[in-house]
Short mmCIF file of C-alpha atoms and ligand atoms in Angstrom, two decimals:
data_model
loop_
_atom_site.label_atom_id
_atom_site.label_comp_id
_atom_site.label_asym_id
_atom_site.label_seq_id
_atom_site.Cartn_x
_atom_site.Cartn_y
_atom_site.Cartn_z
CA MET A 6 66.67 -29.83 72.83
CA ALA A 7 63.79 -28.56 70.54
CA GLU A 8 60.43 -30.64 70.14
CA ILE A 9 57.76 -31.10 67.58
CA ARG A 10 54.48 -30.83 69.81
CA ARG A 11 50.99 -32.07 68.71
CA ASP A 12 48.55 -29.47 68.50
CA LEU A 13 45.26 -31.59 69.54
CA VAL A 14 42.67 -28.68 68.76
CA LYS A 15 44.02 -27.58 65.18
CA SER A 16 45.25 -31.08 64.51
CA ASN A 17 48.79 -29.83 63.32
CA TRP A 18 52.13 -29.68 64.61
CA VAL A 19 54.27 -27.11 66.14
CA GLY A 20 58.15 -26.70 66.34
CA ILE A 21 59.26 -25.46 69.81
CA VAL A 22 62.57 -24.53 70.81
CA ALA A 23 62.83 -25.71 74.58
CA ASP A 24 65.02 -22.86 75.61
CA MET A 25 64.61 -18.82 75.15
CA ALA A 26 66.04 -18.52 71.74
CA LEU A 27 64.73 -14.71 71.87
CA LYS A 28 64.38 -12.46 74.91
CA PRO A 29 61.22 -10.45 74.92
CA GLN A 30 63.32 -7.28 73.73
CA GLU A 31 64.90 -9.30 71.07
CA PHE A 32 61.79 -10.04 69.08
CA PRO A 33 62.02 -7.76 65.67
CA ILE A 34 58.60 -6.22 65.59
CA ASN A 35 57.29 -3.91 68.24
CA LYS A 36 53.52 -3.39 68.73
CA TRP A 37 53.47 -0.62 66.18
CA GLY A 38 54.83 -2.88 63.47
CA ILE A 39 58.33 -1.23 63.46
CA GLU A 40 61.25 -3.20 63.15
CA THR A 41 63.15 -2.81 66.49
CA THR A 42 66.42 -4.41 65.78
CA SER A 43 68.97 -4.42 63.27
CA ASN A 44 70.56 -7.97 63.19
CA ASN A 45 72.96 -6.82 60.64
CA ILE A 46 75.63 -5.12 62.57
CA ILE A 47 77.60 -8.01 62.17
CA CYS A 48 75.91 -10.11 59.38
CA PRO A 49 77.04 -13.75 59.69
CA PHE A 50 76.20 -14.37 55.78
CA CYS A 51 78.63 -11.84 54.52
CA GLU A 52 82.01 -12.90 53.15
CA GLY A 53 84.56 -12.78 55.80
CA HIS A 54 82.11 -13.44 58.54
CA GLU A 55 82.12 -17.31 58.34
CA ALA A 56 83.18 -17.71 61.78
CA PHE A 57 79.76 -16.44 63.01
CA THR A 58 77.97 -19.52 61.34
CA PRO A 59 77.89 -23.27 61.98
CA PRO A 60 80.88 -24.96 59.82
CA GLU A 61 79.69 -25.31 56.10
CA ILE A 62 78.12 -28.28 54.66
CA MET A 63 79.17 -27.33 51.26
CA ALA A 64 80.17 -24.44 49.07
CA ILE A 65 80.94 -23.47 45.66
CA ARG A 66 84.37 -22.08 46.21
CA HIS A 67 87.14 -20.68 44.32
CA ASP A 68 89.82 -23.08 43.58
CA ASP A 69 92.46 -21.92 46.39
CA SER A 70 90.19 -21.40 49.07
CA GLU A 71 89.70 -23.12 52.11
CA ALA A 72 86.29 -24.21 53.65
CA ASN A 73 84.59 -21.88 56.35
CA ALA A 74 86.85 -18.90 55.01
CA ALA A 75 86.34 -16.04 52.49
CA GLY A 76 86.48 -17.15 48.87
CA TRP A 77 83.00 -18.71 48.21
CA SER A 78 80.05 -17.91 45.78
CA ILE A 79 77.20 -20.04 47.50
CA ARG A 80 77.74 -21.45 50.81
CA VAL A 81 75.22 -24.16 52.48
CA ILE A 82 75.25 -24.06 56.29
CA PRO A 83 73.07 -25.73 59.12
CA ASN A 84 70.36 -23.29 60.60
CA LYS A 85 71.96 -22.33 63.97
CA PHE A 86 68.23 -21.87 65.36
CA SER A 87 66.68 -24.43 63.94
CA VAL A 88 63.76 -26.77 66.06
CA LEU A 89 65.33 -29.92 64.14
CA HIS A 90 68.51 -31.46 64.95
CA PRO A 91 70.39 -33.81 62.50
CA ASP A 92 71.61 -36.55 65.23
CA GLY A 93 69.66 -39.55 66.91
CA ILE A 94 66.29 -41.40 66.00
CA LEU A 95 62.99 -40.18 65.96
CA GLU A 96 61.14 -40.81 69.27
CA LYS A 97 57.38 -39.97 69.96
CA LYS A 98 56.87 -39.25 73.77
CA HIS A 99 53.52 -38.95 75.33
CA ASN A 100 52.64 -36.84 78.50
CA GLY A 101 48.96 -37.38 79.62
CA ILE A 102 46.91 -36.22 76.67
CA TYR A 103 49.77 -34.61 74.87
CA SER A 104 52.37 -35.97 72.64
CA ASN A 105 55.60 -34.79 70.75
CA TYR A 106 58.43 -36.03 68.60
CA ASN A 107 61.95 -35.26 69.75
CA GLY A 108 63.16 -32.64 66.76
CA VAL A 109 65.12 -35.08 64.19
CA GLY A 110 65.68 -33.67 60.80
CA ARG A 111 67.39 -31.35 59.20
CA GLN A 112 67.25 -27.46 58.25
CA GLU A 113 69.86 -25.98 56.08
CA VAL A 114 70.48 -22.37 54.85
CA ILE A 115 71.81 -21.64 51.45
CA ILE A 116 73.64 -18.16 51.38
CA GLU A 117 72.89 -17.27 47.85
CA THR A 118 75.60 -14.63 47.56
CA PRO A 119 78.72 -13.32 49.39
CA GLU A 120 77.46 -9.80 48.95
CA HIS A 121 75.26 -7.99 51.19
CA GLY A 122 72.19 -6.05 49.88
CA VAL A 123 72.13 -7.74 46.57
CA ASP A 124 68.73 -9.72 46.01
CA LEU A 125 67.51 -12.58 44.01
CA HIS A 126 65.98 -10.47 41.05
CA GLU A 127 69.44 -8.81 40.66
CA PHE A 128 71.54 -11.76 40.60
CA ASP A 129 72.41 -12.75 36.93
CA GLU A 130 70.73 -15.95 35.54
CA ALA A 131 73.86 -18.07 36.06
CA ARG A 132 73.82 -17.51 39.73
CA ILE A 133 70.27 -18.64 39.89
CA VAL A 134 71.03 -21.61 37.91
CA MET A 135 73.59 -22.65 40.38
CA ILE A 136 71.27 -21.74 43.44
CA ILE A 137 68.61 -24.22 41.98
CA ASN A 138 71.16 -26.80 41.29
CA ILE A 139 71.99 -26.66 44.64
CA LEU A 140 68.66 -26.65 46.25
CA LYS A 141 68.00 -29.88 43.67
CA GLN A 142 71.33 -31.49 45.13
CA ARG A 143 70.28 -30.70 48.83
CA TYR A 144 66.77 -31.97 48.08
CA ASN A 145 68.33 -35.31 46.91
CA VAL A 146 70.94 -35.66 49.69
CA LEU A 147 68.16 -35.18 52.44
CA SER A 148 65.93 -37.64 50.56
CA GLN A 149 68.55 -40.31 51.17
CA ASP A 150 68.01 -39.80 55.03
CA ASP A 151 65.12 -42.26 55.83
CA ARG A 152 64.25 -40.37 59.03
CA ILE A 153 63.14 -37.56 57.03
CA LYS A 154 59.56 -37.74 55.21
CA TYR A 155 59.15 -34.27 53.83
CA ILE A 156 61.38 -31.72 52.01
CA GLN A 157 60.36 -28.25 51.96
CA ILE A 158 62.46 -25.31 50.29
CA TYR A 159 61.36 -22.05 50.89
CA LYS A 160 62.75 -18.49 51.05
CA ASN A 161 61.87 -15.59 53.25
CA ARG A 162 62.64 -12.16 51.90
CA GLY A 163 62.20 -9.15 54.20
CA ILE A 164 61.14 -8.96 57.82
CA PHE A 165 57.28 -9.37 57.28
CA ALA A 166 58.20 -12.63 55.30
CA GLY A 167 59.90 -14.13 58.20
CA ALA A 168 63.57 -13.55 57.40
CA SER A 169 65.80 -13.01 60.47
CA GLN A 170 68.52 -12.05 57.94
CA GLU A 171 68.62 -9.31 55.61
CA HIS A 172 71.27 -11.09 53.59
CA SER A 173 69.83 -13.12 50.36
CA HIS A 174 69.48 -16.80 51.53
CA SER A 175 67.15 -19.73 50.90
CA GLN A 176 66.20 -22.82 53.07
CA VAL A 177 65.78 -26.43 52.99
CA ILE A 178 63.96 -28.21 55.84
CA GLY A 179 63.69 -32.08 56.24
CA LEU A 180 60.79 -32.89 58.22
CA PRO A 181 60.28 -36.26 60.05
CA PHE A 182 56.77 -36.50 59.02
CA VAL A 183 54.59 -35.34 56.09
CA PRO A 184 52.59 -32.06 57.04
CA GLN A 185 48.85 -31.77 56.20
CA GLU A 186 49.13 -28.72 54.13
CA ASN A 187 48.79 -29.96 50.83
CA SER A 188 46.79 -32.95 51.71
CA GLY A 189 43.91 -31.74 49.04
CA VAL A 190 46.18 -32.87 46.19
CA ILE A 191 45.81 -36.51 47.70
CA ASP A 192 41.90 -36.26 48.25
CA TYR A 193 41.66 -34.98 44.58
CA TYR A 194 43.50 -38.08 43.29
CA HIS A 195 41.52 -40.31 45.30
CA LYS A 196 38.06 -38.61 43.96
CA THR A 197 38.94 -38.38 40.25
CA GLY A 198 42.11 -40.82 39.75
CA SER A 199 44.06 -37.51 38.04
CA CYS A 200 46.59 -35.21 39.16
CA LEU A 201 45.27 -32.04 40.49
CA LEU A 202 48.08 -29.86 39.18
CA CYS A 203 47.80 -31.42 35.88
CA ASP A 204 44.16 -30.66 35.55
CA ILE A 205 44.62 -27.06 36.83
CA ILE A 206 47.43 -26.65 34.10
CA ARG A 207 44.64 -27.63 31.63
CA GLN A 208 41.87 -25.45 32.81
CA GLU A 209 43.97 -22.31 33.44
CA LYS A 210 45.22 -22.59 29.56
CA LEU A 211 41.66 -22.84 28.79
CA VAL A 212 40.42 -19.96 30.70
CA ARG A 213 43.41 -17.80 30.42
CA GLU A 214 42.21 -15.09 32.88
CA ARG A 215 44.49 -16.12 35.79
CA LEU A 216 47.47 -17.13 33.53
CA VAL A 217 50.26 -14.71 34.10
CA TYR A 218 53.07 -16.22 31.76
CA GLU A 219 53.91 -19.49 29.68
CA THR A 220 57.23 -20.79 28.66
CA GLU A 221 58.05 -24.33 27.18
CA HIS A 222 58.30 -25.91 30.60
CA PHE A 223 56.32 -23.82 32.98
CA LEU A 224 52.97 -21.97 33.42
CA LEU A 225 52.66 -19.12 35.71
CA ILE A 226 49.43 -18.59 37.27
CA CYS A 227 47.47 -16.75 40.15
CA PRO A 228 45.95 -19.48 41.70
CA TYR A 229 41.74 -19.55 41.80
CA ALA A 230 41.66 -19.41 45.41
CA SER A 231 44.72 -17.11 46.08
CA ARG A 232 45.25 -16.85 49.97
CA PHE A 233 47.46 -13.60 49.48
CA PRO A 234 47.29 -10.73 47.20
CA TYR A 235 49.24 -11.45 44.07
CA GLU A 236 50.07 -15.16 44.78
CA THR A 237 51.61 -16.56 41.84
CA TRP A 238 52.27 -20.50 41.21
CA VAL A 239 54.92 -21.69 38.80
CA ILE A 240 53.95 -25.14 37.63
CA PRO A 241 56.16 -27.32 35.52
CA LYS A 242 54.11 -28.44 32.54
CA LYS A 243 55.64 -31.94 32.93
CA HIS A 244 53.87 -34.33 35.43
CA CYS A 245 56.62 -34.84 37.95
CA GLU A 246 56.42 -35.63 41.87
CA HIS A 247 59.80 -34.73 42.90
CA PHE A 248 61.46 -31.60 42.61
CA GLY A 249 64.77 -33.66 42.96
CA ALA A 250 63.99 -34.86 39.25
CA ILE A 251 63.94 -31.39 37.61
CA SER A 252 65.89 -31.68 34.38
CA GLU A 253 68.71 -29.20 33.36
CA ALA A 254 66.51 -27.43 30.69
CA GLU A 255 63.71 -26.90 33.39
CA ILE A 256 66.42 -25.34 35.65
CA ASN A 257 67.77 -23.06 33.09
CA GLU A 258 64.15 -21.98 32.45
CA LEU A 259 63.09 -21.74 36.08
CA ALA A 260 66.09 -19.50 36.64
CA MET A 261 65.08 -17.12 33.72
CA LEU A 262 61.51 -16.95 35.06
CA CYS A 263 62.62 -16.44 38.98
CA LYS A 264 64.43 -13.45 37.78
CA LYS A 265 61.83 -12.06 35.34
CA TYR A 266 58.88 -12.71 37.52
CA THR A 267 60.64 -11.36 40.85
CA SER A 268 61.97 -8.18 39.04
CA ALA A 269 58.42 -7.62 37.69
CA MET A 270 56.70 -8.20 40.85
CA ILE A 271 59.09 -6.34 43.03
CA ASP A 272 58.15 -3.39 40.41
CA CYS A 273 54.35 -3.74 40.66
CA LEU A 274 54.20 -4.09 44.11
CA GLN A 275 56.86 -1.60 45.30
CA ASN A 276 59.48 -3.75 46.84
CA PRO A 277 57.59 -6.04 48.82
CA ALA A 278 58.50 -8.84 51.48
CA TYR A 279 58.03 -12.32 49.87
CA ASN A 280 58.03 -16.06 50.26
CA TYR A 281 58.87 -18.71 47.75
CA MET A 282 57.86 -22.13 48.76
CA LEU A 283 58.61 -25.22 46.87
CA ASN A 284 56.23 -28.02 47.32
CA SER A 285 56.93 -31.56 46.18
CA ALA A 286 56.04 -35.29 47.19
CA PRO A 287 56.80 -36.67 50.38
CA VAL A 288 59.85 -38.98 50.67
CA ASN A 289 60.60 -42.36 52.28
CA VAL A 290 56.93 -43.38 52.93
CA PRO A 291 55.12 -45.82 50.94
CA TYR A 292 54.04 -44.37 47.40
CA ILE A 293 51.15 -41.74 47.80
CA PRO A 294 49.73 -40.56 44.30
CA GLY A 295 48.67 -37.03 43.56
CA PHE A 296 51.69 -34.92 44.18
CA HIS A 297 53.19 -32.99 41.38
CA TRP A 298 56.17 -30.38 42.41
CA TYR A 299 55.42 -26.67 42.00
CA LEU A 300 56.73 -23.28 43.33
CA GLU A 301 54.27 -20.91 45.35
CA ILE A 302 55.37 -17.40 45.45
CA THR A 303 53.55 -15.02 48.02
CA PRO A 304 54.15 -11.34 48.14
CA ARG A 305 53.51 -10.25 51.86
CA LEU A 306 51.63 -7.10 51.46
CA LEU A 307 49.22 -7.82 54.61
CA VAL A 308 50.14 -9.14 58.02
CA THR A 309 48.09 -12.23 58.78
CA ALA A 310 45.14 -11.16 60.71
CA GLY A 311 42.99 -12.65 63.33
CA VAL A 312 40.09 -13.92 61.09
CA ASP A 313 42.85 -15.72 59.06
CA ILE A 314 44.49 -17.22 62.25
CA ALA A 315 41.15 -18.23 63.68
CA THR A 316 39.48 -19.50 60.99
CA GLY A 317 42.29 -20.74 58.56
CA ILE A 318 40.11 -18.66 55.85
CA TYR A 319 42.38 -15.97 54.11
CA MET A 320 40.78 -13.12 53.34
CA ASN A 321 42.37 -11.57 50.13
CA PRO A 322 41.46 -8.14 48.94
CA VAL A 323 42.75 -8.49 45.41
CA ALA A 324 41.05 -10.91 42.93
CA PRO A 325 43.49 -13.30 41.32
CA GLU A 326 42.28 -12.41 38.03
CA LEU A 327 43.25 -8.73 38.44
CA ALA A 328 46.28 -9.81 40.15
CA ALA A 329 47.21 -11.86 37.03
CA SER A 330 46.37 -9.21 34.50
CA LEU A 331 48.76 -6.60 36.30
CA LEU A 332 51.68 -9.04 36.64
CA ARG A 333 50.89 -10.43 32.93
CA ASP A 334 51.26 -6.91 31.55
CA LYS A 335 54.49 -6.37 33.59
CA LEU A 336 56.01 -9.52 32.35
CA LEU A 337 54.83 -9.06 28.81
CA GLY A 338 56.31 -5.44 28.79
CA GLN A 339 59.63 -6.84 29.78
CA ASP A 340 59.72 -9.25 26.69
ZN1 ZN B 7 75.62 -9.97 54.72
ZN1 ZN B 8 50.67 -33.63 37.42
#
């Protein structure tokens, strides 16, 4: 049984698997920073290996194929190693000064392709459109579960971005509480009465030095206080709180941008590990103003260091203005 434990010192939460999911020798990186295990001897995400995963939640399949067998294009499965489980009711327990929740929630893996070794930037746009449509659908399904208060969509690519499988995939996690991470948007709204992301769009369009690319529906910027070198945000220009309300025209454009940006970034930065993180408004809670969904992309060129963990202040060795100019030149060079 997994738990979500309250970290009293950091004022945050930690997800803990109660048994030993990984033995000491099974952790993927040793003290020299070298990958020590190859988890892809039998890749459970490859077509033909469906028996190595939990039963699928849904899949885009060829007409005559059966569930949990070969013949799919995109497959959604529960995360086998999740700290969250989909059954039961949320319960808070106290233990002396400590407290925890039982890990009620959902965590799903979207296997983006049946092919091993083909990454997001190599997909055709039609596949990326399908992936975004499935992410939208899973977001809207999870938001119907009133035990879930926050839905985070994310992608880990490469071991230094936290990927435990090399095979291209994204994840959706439905948490039973709202994390504190993006509470700045709520504070900003209370102080100014306006949406922070809309104000960021306005200022970045005016200043332009951190602007990477602009399309009809989206603005790409390297944020003013980038935590990671070459961190980039993709912000929908139309104010919209929930990713689940993304329009068809926005999905088509976002697919084009994901391919274009990821190809440029991978080329610029010599094929780094990276994360995609899609932030959206909480669900199933009394209305909280200030949210505006957006996508964060963080190339993982540095391992998080002691000072970053200790203080929560990230030390970024590349100015976002320089990062933006490099990425902008690369993207415009593709046009
Ligand atoms: Zn595979
Ligand atoms: Zn807004």
